[in-house]
Tab-separated table of C-alpha atoms in Angstrom:
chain	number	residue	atom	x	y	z
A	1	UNK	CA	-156.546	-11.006	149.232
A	2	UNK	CA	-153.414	-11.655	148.212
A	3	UNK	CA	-151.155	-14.705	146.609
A	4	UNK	CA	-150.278	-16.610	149.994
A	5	UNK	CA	-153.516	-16.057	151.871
A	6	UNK	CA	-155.363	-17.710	148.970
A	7	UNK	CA	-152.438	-20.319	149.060
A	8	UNK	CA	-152.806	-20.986	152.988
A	9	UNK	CA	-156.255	-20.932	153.009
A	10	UNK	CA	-156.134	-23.114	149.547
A	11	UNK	CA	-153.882	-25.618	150.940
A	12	UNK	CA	-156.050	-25.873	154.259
A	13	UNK	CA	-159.271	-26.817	152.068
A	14	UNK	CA	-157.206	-29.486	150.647
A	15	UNK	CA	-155.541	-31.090	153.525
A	16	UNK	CA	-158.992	-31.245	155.424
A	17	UNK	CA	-160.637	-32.952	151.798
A	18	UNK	CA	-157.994	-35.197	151.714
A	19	UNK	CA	-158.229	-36.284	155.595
A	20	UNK	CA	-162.038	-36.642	155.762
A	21	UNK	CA	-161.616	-38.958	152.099
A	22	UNK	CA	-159.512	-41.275	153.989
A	23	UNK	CA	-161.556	-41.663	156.932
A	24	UNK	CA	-164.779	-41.585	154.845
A	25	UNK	CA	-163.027	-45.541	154.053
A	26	UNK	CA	-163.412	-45.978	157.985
A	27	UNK	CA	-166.081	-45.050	158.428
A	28	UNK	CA	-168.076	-47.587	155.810
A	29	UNK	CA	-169.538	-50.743	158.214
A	30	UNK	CA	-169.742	-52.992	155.507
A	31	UNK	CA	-165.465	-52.296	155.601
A	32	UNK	CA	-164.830	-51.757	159.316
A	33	UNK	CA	-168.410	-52.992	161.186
A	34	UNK	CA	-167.614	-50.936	164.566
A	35	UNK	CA	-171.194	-50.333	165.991
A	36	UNK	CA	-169.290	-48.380	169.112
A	37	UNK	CA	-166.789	-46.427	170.692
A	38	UNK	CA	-166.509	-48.857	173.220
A	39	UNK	CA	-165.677	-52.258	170.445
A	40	UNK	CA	-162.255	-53.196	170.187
A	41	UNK	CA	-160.152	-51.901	167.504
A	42	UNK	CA	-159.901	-53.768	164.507
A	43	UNK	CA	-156.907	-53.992	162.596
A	44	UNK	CA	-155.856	-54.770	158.888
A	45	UNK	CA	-151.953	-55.661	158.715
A	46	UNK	CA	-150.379	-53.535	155.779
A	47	UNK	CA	-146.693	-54.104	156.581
A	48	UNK	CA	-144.516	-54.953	159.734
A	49	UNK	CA	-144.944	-51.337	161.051
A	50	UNK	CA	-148.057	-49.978	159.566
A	51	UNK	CA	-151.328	-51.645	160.563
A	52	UNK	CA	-154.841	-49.904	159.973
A	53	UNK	CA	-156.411	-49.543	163.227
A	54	UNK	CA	-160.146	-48.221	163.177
A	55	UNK	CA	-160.543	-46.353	166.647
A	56	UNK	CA	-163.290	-43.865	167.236
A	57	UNK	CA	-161.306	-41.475	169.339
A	58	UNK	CA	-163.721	-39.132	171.638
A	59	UNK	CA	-160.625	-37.702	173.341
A	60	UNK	CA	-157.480	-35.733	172.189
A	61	UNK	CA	-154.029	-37.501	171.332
A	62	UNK	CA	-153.938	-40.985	173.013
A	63	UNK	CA	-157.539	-40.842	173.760
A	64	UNK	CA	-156.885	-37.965	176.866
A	65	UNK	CA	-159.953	-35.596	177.919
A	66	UNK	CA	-161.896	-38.911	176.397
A	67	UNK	CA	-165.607	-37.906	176.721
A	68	UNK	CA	-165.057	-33.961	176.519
A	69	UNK	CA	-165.919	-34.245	172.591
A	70	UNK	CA	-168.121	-31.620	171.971
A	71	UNK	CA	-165.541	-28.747	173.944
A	72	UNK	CA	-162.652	-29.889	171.940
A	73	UNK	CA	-164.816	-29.699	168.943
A	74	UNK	CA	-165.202	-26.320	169.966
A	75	UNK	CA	-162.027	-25.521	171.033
A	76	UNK	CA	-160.568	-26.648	167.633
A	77	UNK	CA	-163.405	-24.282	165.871
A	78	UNK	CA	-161.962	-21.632	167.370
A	79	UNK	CA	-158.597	-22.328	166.814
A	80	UNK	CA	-159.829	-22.652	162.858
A	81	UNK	CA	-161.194	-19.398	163.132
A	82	UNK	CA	-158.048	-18.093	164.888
A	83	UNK	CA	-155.806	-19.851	162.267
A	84	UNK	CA	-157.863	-17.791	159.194
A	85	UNK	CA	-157.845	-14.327	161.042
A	86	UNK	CA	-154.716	-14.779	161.917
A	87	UNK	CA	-153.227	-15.341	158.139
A	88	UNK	CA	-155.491	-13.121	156.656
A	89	UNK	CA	-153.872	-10.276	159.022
A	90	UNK	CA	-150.467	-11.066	158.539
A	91	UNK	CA	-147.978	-8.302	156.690
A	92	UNK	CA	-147.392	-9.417	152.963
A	93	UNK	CA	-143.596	-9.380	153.718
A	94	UNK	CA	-144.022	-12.400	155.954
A	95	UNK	CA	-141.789	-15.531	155.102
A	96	UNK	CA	-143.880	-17.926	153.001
A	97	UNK	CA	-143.309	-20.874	154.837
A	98	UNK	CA	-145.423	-19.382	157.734
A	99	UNK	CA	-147.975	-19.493	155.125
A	100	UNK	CA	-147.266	-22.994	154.088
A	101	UNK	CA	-147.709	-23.748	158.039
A	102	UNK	CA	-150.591	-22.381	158.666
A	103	UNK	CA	-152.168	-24.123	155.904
A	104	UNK	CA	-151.452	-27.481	157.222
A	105	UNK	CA	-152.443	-26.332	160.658
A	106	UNK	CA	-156.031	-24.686	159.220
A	107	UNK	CA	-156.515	-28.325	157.622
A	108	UNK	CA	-155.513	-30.736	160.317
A	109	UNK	CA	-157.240	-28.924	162.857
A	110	UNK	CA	-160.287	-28.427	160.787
A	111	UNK	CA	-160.462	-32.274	159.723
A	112	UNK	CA	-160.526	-33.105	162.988
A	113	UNK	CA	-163.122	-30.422	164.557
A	114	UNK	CA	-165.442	-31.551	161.692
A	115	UNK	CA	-165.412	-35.095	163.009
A	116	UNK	CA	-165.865	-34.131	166.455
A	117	UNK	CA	-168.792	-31.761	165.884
A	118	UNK	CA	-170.821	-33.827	163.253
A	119	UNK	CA	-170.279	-37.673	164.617
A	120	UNK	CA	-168.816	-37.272	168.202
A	121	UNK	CA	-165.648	-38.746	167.746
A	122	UNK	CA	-162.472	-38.737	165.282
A	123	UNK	CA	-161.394	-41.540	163.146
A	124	UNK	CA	-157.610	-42.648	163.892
A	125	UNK	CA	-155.992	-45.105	161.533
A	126	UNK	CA	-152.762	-44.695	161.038
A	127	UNK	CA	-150.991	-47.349	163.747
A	128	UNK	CA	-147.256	-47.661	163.633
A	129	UNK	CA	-145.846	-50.826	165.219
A	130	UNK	CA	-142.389	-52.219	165.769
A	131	UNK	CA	-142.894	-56.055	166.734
A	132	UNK	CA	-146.360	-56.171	166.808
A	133	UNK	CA	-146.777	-53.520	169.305
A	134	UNK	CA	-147.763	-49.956	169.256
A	135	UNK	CA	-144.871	-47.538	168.955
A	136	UNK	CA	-147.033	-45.005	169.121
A	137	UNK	CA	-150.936	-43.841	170.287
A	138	UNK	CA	-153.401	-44.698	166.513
A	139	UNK	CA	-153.769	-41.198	164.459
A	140	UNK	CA	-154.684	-40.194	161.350
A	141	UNK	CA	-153.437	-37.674	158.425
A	142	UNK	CA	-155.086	-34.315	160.119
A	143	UNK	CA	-152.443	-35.615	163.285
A	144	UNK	CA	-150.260	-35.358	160.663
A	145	UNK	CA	-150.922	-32.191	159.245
A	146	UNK	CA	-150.547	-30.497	162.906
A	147	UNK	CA	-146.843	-32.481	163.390
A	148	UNK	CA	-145.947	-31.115	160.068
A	149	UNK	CA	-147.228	-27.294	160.455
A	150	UNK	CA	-145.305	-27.907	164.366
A	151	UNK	CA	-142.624	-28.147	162.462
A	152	UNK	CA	-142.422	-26.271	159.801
A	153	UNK	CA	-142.916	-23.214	162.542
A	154	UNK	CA	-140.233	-24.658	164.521
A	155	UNK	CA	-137.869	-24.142	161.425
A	156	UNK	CA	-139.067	-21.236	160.560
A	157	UNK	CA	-138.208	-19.019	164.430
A	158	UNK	CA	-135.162	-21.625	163.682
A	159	UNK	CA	-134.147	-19.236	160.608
A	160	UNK	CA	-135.106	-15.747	162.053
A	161	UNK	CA	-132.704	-17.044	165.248
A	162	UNK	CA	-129.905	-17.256	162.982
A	163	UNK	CA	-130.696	-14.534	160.995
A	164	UNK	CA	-131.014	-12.103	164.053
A	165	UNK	CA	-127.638	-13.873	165.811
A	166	UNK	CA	-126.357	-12.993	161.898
A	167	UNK	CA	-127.474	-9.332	162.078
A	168	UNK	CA	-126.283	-8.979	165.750
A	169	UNK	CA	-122.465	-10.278	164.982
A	170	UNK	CA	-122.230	-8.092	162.407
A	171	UNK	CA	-123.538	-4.635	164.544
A	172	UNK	CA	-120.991	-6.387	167.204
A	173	UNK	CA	-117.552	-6.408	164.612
A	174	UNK	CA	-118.374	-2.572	163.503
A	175	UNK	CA	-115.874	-0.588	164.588
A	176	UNK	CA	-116.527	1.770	167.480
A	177	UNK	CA	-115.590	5.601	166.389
């Protein structure tokens, strides 16, 4: 195995600790006393935009496909899976941020399968609010783990774009013999 397969693989295992400790805090009922999926969502007011909203979310972003829990639990263990052969496969020439993405993706979508296949549901928190009212649907840190890997991929076909248009302007100005 070499340096950035550990490092994905590392950096996976630490995203998904670091996403179930914060909804381990959630999940205490002397702290948030939700007895059901079906409760309202209690809220703690940190700031003006960021509120702590407990919501036991059997669903995908927003609360869609609400009720198909144990298939997206499923689905997300064999994305996991997918995500580790996947890295593990790759050429060692390959651009380290792909590495550095697939790490966050491994751990965000491993946080959340674990929640969905041991309690049925995934703990969202994280509630942004402009005004008093959601800006956008309640999530939590392995959401944000998948936005940032999303992204980091994004920027990464971003640079082999310009550095094929680069490479392809420069075969264009050679001089034809």
């Amino acid at each position: 195995m070499h340096f950035y397969t550990a490092f994905f693989l590392s950096l996976g295992a630490a995203i998904f600790a670091l996403d179930q400790w914060t909804k381990s805090f959630f999940r205490q009922p002397e702290i948030w006393p939700v007895t059901s999926a079906f409760q309202a969502p209690q809220s703690v007011v940190v700031s003006d935009h960021l509120w702590f909203t407990y919501v036991q979310n059997t669903g995908a972003l927003a609360g869609i496909f609400s009720g198909f829990t144990p298939a997206l639990g499923l689905l997300s263990l064999t994305i996991s899976i997918g995500i580790v052969i996947y890295g593990w496969r790759l050429p060692k020439s390959t651009h380290s941020l792909s590495y550095w993405g697939l790490g966050f993706l491994l751990g965000g979508a491993a946080g959340n399968m674990w929640d969905r296949l041991r309690y049925g549901y995934v703990v969202d928190f994280l509630d942004f609010r402009s005004q008093g009212q959601n800006v956008w649907p309640v999530f939590n840190l392995a959401d944000v783990a998948i936005d940032i890997a999303i992204l980091l991929f994004i920027v990464r076909g971003l640079m082999e774009f310009m550095t094929d248009r680069t490479a392809r302007q420069r075969t264009d100005t050679v001089p034809k013999v």
